[in-house]
């Protein structure tokens, strides 16, 4: 029997509700399979840990996670703690510490969900956004001087390396190659950012030569937002920098119906370290503890985790259960215009997975 060691990090806010829900789905799945099982270890890191210890996670936290097969993450963010502390102290510390350089965010309109785009069918909006996840605008290079004075200055420097750009573009071309349409859009801003983004464009053209069967085009990031709204069927796989893809993927999730349904995989494609899977929504403290959180984004993240672990049939089973539940509008949470609770959606998915 295959045993997978899964680290669960609920983090903050509704992460404490949706990650346990994701674990329940995995447990329901394992109960129906004799060839694999899961061993879970929970790590109570986040805002509460910060208030007690002054850090979001312990200094040796990466060592505790290193032997895991995958990480299921909830959210980072606390209204009492500055956002840059919660993000850099937990999520980015894990992503960068484990060189999870490929952030993959699939987006499509699930059955039963009323997406906001007019004249858009589910077949028109079926995208995967690949986000460079290790450098770029979130490299962490910069600083502040003369704080509080009229001459105060602050800098954040975007860092792009040839190695980093090559590997994320090659990953995106491979992913596009694996999809039926074999279509990739490289998002850029080289009209205004005339150094790093020009290098990005040049490397894209070079990597494209390795994938003659992939059709690709280039789109400025501002034009890409309009294209996502006006011509969704013209897109399939997109690749963008850390900041650009962060923004575009939230737009994509909203166009598909809700941020509450959208998943993310933070991948180390070389599998040197564990990869991390999470919903893209935030900690949503305004609905914390009310049973209103949509767990579908976490469940879809579980699907991506299972695919990464090689359990493709199990992944399909969970995805089929998700689609059956979203097709039932009585099981839509508030973000989708319904009144269902986190518990009701979780129980329905578990019942289908375990049936």
CSV table of C-alpha atoms in Angstrom, one decimal:
chain,number,residue,atom,x,y,z
A,1,UNK,CA,0.0,0.0,0.0
A,2,UNK,CA,1.3,3.4,-0.9
A,3,UNK,CA,1.4,5.9,2.0
A,4,UNK,CA,1.5,9.6,1.4
A,5,UNK,CA,2.6,12.0,4.1
A,6,UNK,CA,0.5,15.2,3.9
A,7,UNK,CA,1.3,18.3,5.8
A,8,UNK,CA,-1.8,20.5,6.6
A,9,UNK,CA,-1.3,24.2,7.3
A,10,UNK,CA,-4.7,25.9,7.8
A,11,UNK,CA,-3.0,29.2,8.4
A,12,UNK,CA,-5.5,32.1,9.1
A,13,UNK,CA,-9.2,32.9,8.8
A,14,UNK,CA,-11.3,30.5,6.8
A,15,UNK,CA,-8.2,28.4,6.1
A,16,UNK,CA,-9.0,26.8,9.4
A,17,UNK,CA,-12.3,25.7,8.0
A,18,UNK,CA,-11.5,24.7,4.5
A,19,UNK,CA,-8.3,22.7,5.1
A,20,UNK,CA,-9.9,20.3,7.6
A,21,UNK,CA,-12.7,20.0,4.9
A,22,UNK,CA,-10.1,19.0,2.4
A,23,UNK,CA,-8.6,16.5,4.8
A,24,UNK,CA,-12.1,14.9,5.2
A,25,UNK,CA,-12.4,14.5,1.4
A,26,UNK,CA,-9.0,12.8,1.3
A,27,UNK,CA,-10.0,10.5,4.2
A,28,UNK,CA,-13.2,9.6,2.4
A,29,UNK,CA,-11.3,8.8,-0.7
A,30,UNK,CA,-8.7,6.7,1.1
A,31,UNK,CA,-11.5,4.7,2.8
A,32,UNK,CA,-12.5,3.5,-0.6
A,33,UNK,CA,-9.0,2.5,-1.8
A,34,UNK,CA,-6.9,-0.3,-0.7
A,35,UNK,CA,-3.8,0.7,-2.6
A,36,UNK,CA,-3.0,4.0,-0.9
A,37,UNK,CA,-3.5,5.9,2.3
A,38,UNK,CA,-2.7,9.2,3.9
A,39,UNK,CA,-0.8,10.2,7.0
A,40,UNK,CA,-1.5,13.8,8.1
A,41,UNK,CA,0.5,16.1,10.2
A,42,UNK,CA,-1.0,19.5,11.1
A,43,UNK,CA,1.1,22.6,11.6
A,44,UNK,CA,-0.6,25.4,13.5
A,45,UNK,CA,1.4,28.2,11.9
A,46,UNK,CA,0.0,31.7,11.0
A,47,UNK,CA,-1.3,34.7,12.8
A,48,UNK,CA,-2.0,33.0,16.1
A,49,UNK,CA,1.5,31.5,16.1
A,50,UNK,CA,2.9,35.0,15.4
A,51,UNK,CA,1.2,36.5,18.3
A,52,UNK,CA,2.8,33.9,20.6
A,53,UNK,CA,6.2,33.6,19.1
A,54,UNK,CA,6.8,36.8,17.0
A,55,UNK,CA,7.2,34.7,13.7
A,56,UNK,CA,4.6,33.1,11.4
A,57,UNK,CA,6.4,29.8,11.5
A,58,UNK,CA,9.5,28.5,13.3
A,59,UNK,CA,12.9,28.9,11.9
A,60,UNK,CA,13.3,25.2,11.3
A,61,UNK,CA,9.8,24.9,9.8
A,62,UNK,CA,11.1,23.9,6.4
A,63,UNK,CA,13.0,21.0,7.9
A,64,UNK,CA,9.7,19.7,9.4
A,65,UNK,CA,8.0,19.9,6.0
A,66,UNK,CA,10.9,18.5,3.9
A,67,UNK,CA,10.0,14.9,4.2
A,68,UNK,CA,6.4,15.3,3.3
A,69,UNK,CA,4.9,14.2,0.0
A,70,UNK,CA,2.7,17.3,-0.3
A,71,UNK,CA,1.4,20.3,1.6
A,72,UNK,CA,-2.2,21.4,1.8
A,73,UNK,CA,-2.3,25.1,2.7
A,74,UNK,CA,-5.2,27.3,3.7
A,75,UNK,CA,-4.5,31.0,3.7
A,76,UNK,CA,-2.2,33.7,5.2
A,77,UNK,CA,-3.6,37.0,6.4
A,78,UNK,CA,-4.6,38.5,9.7
A,79,UNK,CA,-6.2,42.0,10.2
A,80,UNK,CA,-4.0,42.5,13.2
A,81,UNK,CA,-0.8,41.8,11.4
A,82,UNK,CA,0.7,43.6,8.4
A,83,UNK,CA,0.1,41.8,5.2
A,84,UNK,CA,3.8,41.7,4.2
A,85,UNK,CA,4.6,39.9,7.5
A,86,UNK,CA,1.9,37.2,7.0
A,87,UNK,CA,2.8,36.6,3.4
A,88,UNK,CA,6.6,36.7,3.6
A,89,UNK,CA,6.6,34.9,6.9
A,90,UNK,CA,4.6,31.9,5.9
A,91,UNK,CA,3.5,31.3,2.3
A,92,UNK,CA,6.4,32.8,0.5
A,93,UNK,CA,8.8,31.4,3.0
A,94,UNK,CA,7.6,27.9,2.0
A,95,UNK,CA,7.3,28.6,-1.8
A,96,UNK,CA,10.8,30.2,-2.0
A,97,UNK,CA,12.4,27.8,0.5
A,98,UNK,CA,11.3,24.8,-1.5
A,99,UNK,CA,11.8,26.5,-4.9
A,100,UNK,CA,8.2,26.0,-5.9
A,101,UNK,CA,8.8,28.1,-9.0
A,102,UNK,CA,5.8,27.0,-11.0
A,103,UNK,CA,2.4,28.3,-9.8
A,104,UNK,CA,-0.4,26.7,-11.8
A,105,UNK,CA,-3.9,27.9,-11.6
A,106,UNK,CA,-6.6,26.2,-13.7
A,107,UNK,CA,-9.8,28.1,-14.4
A,108,UNK,CA,-13.1,26.9,-15.9
A,109,UNK,CA,-16.8,27.4,-15.4
A,110,UNK,CA,-17.9,24.4,-13.3
A,111,UNK,CA,-21.4,22.9,-13.8
A,112,UNK,CA,-24.2,24.9,-12.3
A,113,UNK,CA,-22.3,28.1,-11.8
A,114,UNK,CA,-23.6,31.3,-13.2
A,115,UNK,CA,-20.5,33.0,-14.5
A,116,UNK,CA,-20.7,36.8,-15.0
A,117,UNK,CA,-19.6,36.9,-18.6
A,118,UNK,CA,-22.4,37.3,-21.1
A,119,UNK,CA,-22.2,35.2,-24.3
A,120,UNK,CA,-19.6,32.9,-22.7
A,121,UNK,CA,-20.1,29.1,-22.6
A,122,UNK,CA,-18.1,26.8,-20.4
A,123,UNK,CA,-16.1,25.7,-23.4
A,124,UNK,CA,-15.1,29.3,-24.0
A,125,UNK,CA,-13.4,29.7,-20.6
A,126,UNK,CA,-11.1,26.8,-19.9
A,127,UNK,CA,-7.7,28.2,-19.0
A,128,UNK,CA,-4.6,27.4,-17.1
A,129,UNK,CA,-2.5,30.3,-15.9
A,130,UNK,CA,1.2,29.6,-15.2
A,131,UNK,CA,2.8,32.1,-12.7
A,132,UNK,CA,6.5,32.5,-12.2
A,133,UNK,CA,6.6,31.9,-8.5
A,134,UNK,CA,10.2,32.5,-7.3
A,135,UNK,CA,11.5,35.9,-8.5
A,136,UNK,CA,10.2,38.8,-10.6
A,137,UNK,CA,8.3,41.5,-8.8
A,138,UNK,CA,8.2,39.4,-5.6
A,139,UNK,CA,11.9,38.8,-5.3
A,140,UNK,CA,12.0,40.7,-2.1
A,141,UNK,CA,14.8,43.0,-3.2
A,142,UNK,CA,14.5,46.7,-2.1
A,143,UNK,CA,14.3,48.8,1.0
A,144,UNK,CA,13.3,52.0,2.7
A,145,UNK,CA,15.3,54.9,3.9
A,146,UNK,CA,14.6,58.2,5.8
A,147,UNK,CA,11.2,56.8,7.0
A,148,UNK,CA,8.9,59.5,8.2
A,149,UNK,CA,10.8,62.4,6.6
A,150,UNK,CA,9.8,64.3,3.5
A,151,UNK,CA,12.7,62.7,1.6
A,152,UNK,CA,11.5,59.2,2.5
A,153,UNK,CA,12.3,56.7,-0.3
A,154,UNK,CA,11.1,53.1,-0.9
A,155,UNK,CA,12.1,50.6,-3.6
A,156,UNK,CA,11.0,47.2,-4.7
A,157,UNK,CA,13.1,45.8,-7.5
A,158,UNK,CA,11.9,43.2,-9.9
A,159,UNK,CA,14.6,40.6,-10.5
A,160,UNK,CA,14.5,38.3,-13.5
A,161,UNK,CA,17.2,35.8,-14.2
A,162,UNK,CA,17.7,33.9,-17.5
A,163,UNK,CA,17.6,30.6,-15.5
A,164,UNK,CA,14.3,31.6,-13.8
A,165,UNK,CA,12.7,32.8,-17.0
A,166,UNK,CA,13.8,29.9,-19.1
A,167,UNK,CA,12.5,27.3,-16.7
A,168,UNK,CA,9.0,28.8,-16.2
A,169,UNK,CA,8.6,29.4,-19.9
A,170,UNK,CA,9.7,25.9,-20.8
A,171,UNK,CA,7.3,24.6,-18.1
A,172,UNK,CA,4.5,26.6,-19.7
A,173,UNK,CA,5.2,25.4,-23.2
A,174,UNK,CA,5.3,21.8,-22.0
A,175,UNK,CA,1.9,22.3,-20.2
A,176,UNK,CA,0.4,23.9,-23.3
A,177,UNK,CA,1.8,21.0,-25.4
A,178,UNK,CA,-0.1,18.6,-23.1
A,179,UNK,CA,-3.4,20.3,-23.6
A,180,UNK,CA,-5.7,19.6,-26.6
A,181,UNK,CA,-5.4,23.1,-28.2
A,182,UNK,CA,-1.6,23.3,-27.8
A,183,UNK,CA,-2.0,27.1,-27.5
A,184,UNK,CA,0.1,29.4,-25.3
A,185,UNK,CA,-0.2,33.2,-24.6
A,186,UNK,CA,3.0,34.8,-23.2
A,187,UNK,CA,2.0,37.8,-21.2
A,188,UNK,CA,4.5,40.7,-21.2
A,189,UNK,CA,4.8,44.4,-20.5
A,190,UNK,CA,7.9,45.0,-22.6
A,191,UNK,CA,6.6,48.3,-24.1
A,192,UNK,CA,7.1,50.0,-20.7
A,193,UNK,CA,9.5,47.7,-18.9
A,194,UNK,CA,12.3,47.8,-21.4
A,195,UNK,CA,14.9,45.6,-19.7
A,196,UNK,CA,13.7,42.5,-17.9
A,197,UNK,CA,10.5,42.2,-19.9
A,198,UNK,CA,12.4,42.5,-23.1
A,199,UNK,CA,14.6,39.7,-22.0
A,200,UNK,CA,11.4,37.7,-21.1
A,201,UNK,CA,10.2,38.2,-24.7
A,202,UNK,CA,13.5,37.2,-26.2
A,203,UNK,CA,13.7,34.0,-24.1
A,204,UNK,CA,10.1,33.1,-25.0
A,205,UNK,CA,11.0,33.3,-28.7
A,206,UNK,CA,14.0,31.1,-28.1
A,207,UNK,CA,12.1,28.5,-26.0
A,208,UNK,CA,9.3,28.4,-28.6
A,209,UNK,CA,11.7,26.8,-31.1
A,210,UNK,CA,11.8,23.7,-28.8
A,211,UNK,CA,8.0,23.3,-29.2
A,212,UNK,CA,7.2,23.6,-32.9
A,213,UNK,CA,3.8,22.0,-32.3
A,214,UNK,CA,2.7,24.7,-29.8
A,215,UNK,CA,1.0,27.8,-31.3
A,216,UNK,CA,1.9,30.8,-29.2
A,217,UNK,CA,1.4,34.6,-29.2
A,218,UNK,CA,2.4,37.5,-27.1
A,219,UNK,CA,0.1,39.9,-25.2
A,220,UNK,CA,0.7,43.0,-23.1
A,221,UNK,CA,-0.7,42.4,-19.6
A,222,UNK,CA,-3.2,45.3,-19.8
A,223,UNK,CA,-4.5,44.0,-23.1
A,224,UNK,CA,-4.6,40.5,-21.7
A,225,UNK,CA,-7.2,41.6,-19.1
A,226,UNK,CA,-9.5,42.9,-21.8
A,227,UNK,CA,-9.0,39.8,-23.9
A,228,UNK,CA,-10.0,37.6,-21.0
A,229,UNK,CA,-13.3,39.5,-20.8
A,230,UNK,CA,-14.0,40.1,-24.5
A,231,UNK,CA,-12.4,37.1,-26.2
A,232,UNK,CA,-12.2,34.3,-23.6
A,233,UNK,CA,-12.3,31.5,-26.2
A,234,UNK,CA,-9.0,32.9,-27.8
A,235,UNK,CA,-7.1,31.8,-24.7
A,236,UNK,CA,-6.0,28.5,-23.3
A,237,UNK,CA,-2.7,28.4,-21.4
A,238,UNK,CA,-1.1,31.7,-20.2
A,239,UNK,CA,2.2,32.3,-18.7
A,240,UNK,CA,3.2,35.5,-16.9
A,241,UNK,CA,5.4,37.0,-14.2
A,242,UNK,CA,4.9,36.7,-10.5
A,243,UNK,CA,2.9,39.9,-10.2
A,244,UNK,CA,1.1,39.8,-13.5
A,245,UNK,CA,-0.1,36.2,-13.1
A,246,UNK,CA,-1.2,36.9,-9.5
A,247,UNK,CA,-3.6,39.6,-10.8
A,248,UNK,CA,-4.7,37.8,-13.9
A,249,UNK,CA,-5.6,34.6,-12.0
A,250,UNK,CA,-7.9,36.5,-9.6
A,251,UNK,CA,-9.6,38.0,-12.6
A,252,UNK,CA,-9.9,34.6,-14.2
A,253,UNK,CA,-11.5,33.1,-11.0
A,254,UNK,CA,-14.0,36.0,-10.8
A,255,UNK,CA,-14.9,35.5,-14.5
A,256,UNK,CA,-15.5,31.8,-13.7
A,257,UNK,CA,-17.9,32.6,-10.9
A,258,UNK,CA,-16.0,33.1,-7.7
A,259,UNK,CA,-12.6,33.2,-6.1
A,260,UNK,CA,-14.0,30.6,-3.7
A,261,UNK,CA,-13.8,27.8,-6.3
A,262,UNK,CA,-10.3,28.4,-7.7
A,263,UNK,CA,-7.3,26.2,-6.9
A,264,UNK,CA,-3.5,26.6,-7.0
A,265,UNK,CA,-0.5,24.3,-7.2
A,266,UNK,CA,2.9,25.6,-6.1
A,267,UNK,CA,5.1,23.1,-7.8
A,268,UNK,CA,8.7,22.1,-7.7
A,269,UNK,CA,8.6,20.3,-11.1
A,270,UNK,CA,11.9,18.6,-10.4
A,271,UNK,CA,10.4,17.1,-7.2
A,272,UNK,CA,13.3,17.9,-5.0
A,273,UNK,CA,11.0,19.3,-2.4
A,274,UNK,CA,7.3,18.9,-1.5
A,275,UNK,CA,4.9,20.9,-3.5
A,276,UNK,CA,2.1,23.0,-1.9
A,277,UNK,CA,-1.6,23.1,-2.9
A,278,UNK,CA,-4.0,25.8,-1.8
A,279,UNK,CA,-7.2,27.7,-2.8
A,280,UNK,CA,-6.5,31.2,-4.1
A,281,UNK,CA,-9.0,33.0,-1.8
A,282,UNK,CA,-7.7,34.9,1.1
A,283,UNK,CA,-8.3,34.5,4.9
A,284,UNK,CA,-11.7,36.2,4.7
A,285,UNK,CA,-11.9,37.1,8.4
A,286,UNK,CA,-15.3,38.7,7.8
A,287,UNK,CA,-16.9,35.3,7.3
A,288,UNK,CA,-14.6,33.3,9.6
A,289,UNK,CA,-16.4,30.9,11.9
A,290,UNK,CA,-19.8,31.4,10.2
A,291,UNK,CA,-19.8,28.3,8.1
A,292,UNK,CA,-20.0,30.4,4.9
A,293,UNK,CA,-16.6,29.6,3.4
A,294,UNK,CA,-16.7,27.8,0.0
A,295,UNK,CA,-14.5,24.7,0.3
A,296,UNK,CA,-14.6,24.0,-3.5
A,297,UNK,CA,-11.3,25.8,-4.1
A,298,UNK,CA,-9.7,23.6,-1.5
A,299,UNK,CA,-11.2,20.4,-3.0
A,300,UNK,CA,-10.0,21.3,-6.5
A,301,UNK,CA,-6.6,21.9,-4.9
A,302,UNK,CA,-6.8,18.4,-3.5
A,303,UNK,CA,-7.5,17.2,-7.1
A,304,UNK,CA,-4.3,18.9,-8.2
A,305,UNK,CA,-2.4,17.3,-5.3
A,306,UNK,CA,-3.6,13.9,-6.3
A,307,UNK,CA,-2.6,14.4,-9.9
A,308,UNK,CA,0.9,15.5,-8.7
A,309,UNK,CA,1.2,12.3,-6.6
A,310,UNK,CA,0.3,10.2,-9.6
A,311,UNK,CA,-3.1,9.2,-8.4
A,312,UNK,CA,-4.9,10.3,-11.6
A,313,UNK,CA,-8.0,8.0,-11.2
A,314,UNK,CA,-8.5,9.2,-7.6
A,315,UNK,CA,-8.2,12.8,-8.8
A,316,UNK,CA,-10.8,12.2,-11.5
A,317,UNK,CA,-13.2,10.8,-8.8
A,318,UNK,CA,-12.8,13.8,-6.6
A,319,UNK,CA,-13.3,16.2,-9.6
A,320,UNK,CA,-16.4,14.3,-10.7
A,321,UNK,CA,-17.8,14.7,-7.1
A,322,UNK,CA,-17.0,18.4,-7.1
A,323,UNK,CA,-18.8,18.9,-10.5
A,324,UNK,CA,-21.8,16.9,-9.3
A,325,UNK,CA,-22.1,19.1,-6.2
A,326,UNK,CA,-21.7,22.4,-8.0
A,327,UNK,CA,-24.3,21.3,-10.5
A,328,UNK,CA,-26.8,21.3,-7.6
A,329,UNK,CA,-27.6,24.9,-6.9
A,330,UNK,CA,-29.0,24.0,-3.5
A,331,UNK,CA,-25.4,23.3,-2.6
A,332,UNK,CA,-24.0,26.7,-3.6
A,333,UNK,CA,-22.4,28.8,-0.9
A,334,UNK,CA,-23.1,32.5,-0.5
A,335,UNK,CA,-20.3,33.6,-2.9
A,336,UNK,CA,-22.1,31.7,-5.6
A,337,UNK,CA,-25.5,33.2,-4.8
A,338,UNK,CA,-26.7,30.3,-2.6
A,339,UNK,CA,-27.2,29.6,1.1
A,340,UNK,CA,-25.4,26.3,1.6
A,341,UNK,CA,-22.9,26.0,4.4
A,342,UNK,CA,-19.3,24.8,4.3
A,343,UNK,CA,-20.4,21.7,6.2
A,344,UNK,CA,-23.2,20.9,3.7
A,345,UNK,CA,-20.9,21.2,0.7
A,346,UNK,CA,-18.2,19.2,2.4
A,347,UNK,CA,-20.6,16.4,3.4
A,348,UNK,CA,-22.0,16.2,-0.1
A,349,UNK,CA,-18.6,15.9,-1.8
A,350,UNK,CA,-17.4,13.3,0.8
A,351,UNK,CA,-20.6,11.3,0.2
A,352,UNK,CA,-19.9,11.2,-3.5
A,353,UNK,CA,-16.3,10.4,-3.1
A,354,UNK,CA,-17.0,7.7,-0.6
A,355,UNK,CA,-19.9,6.2,-2.6
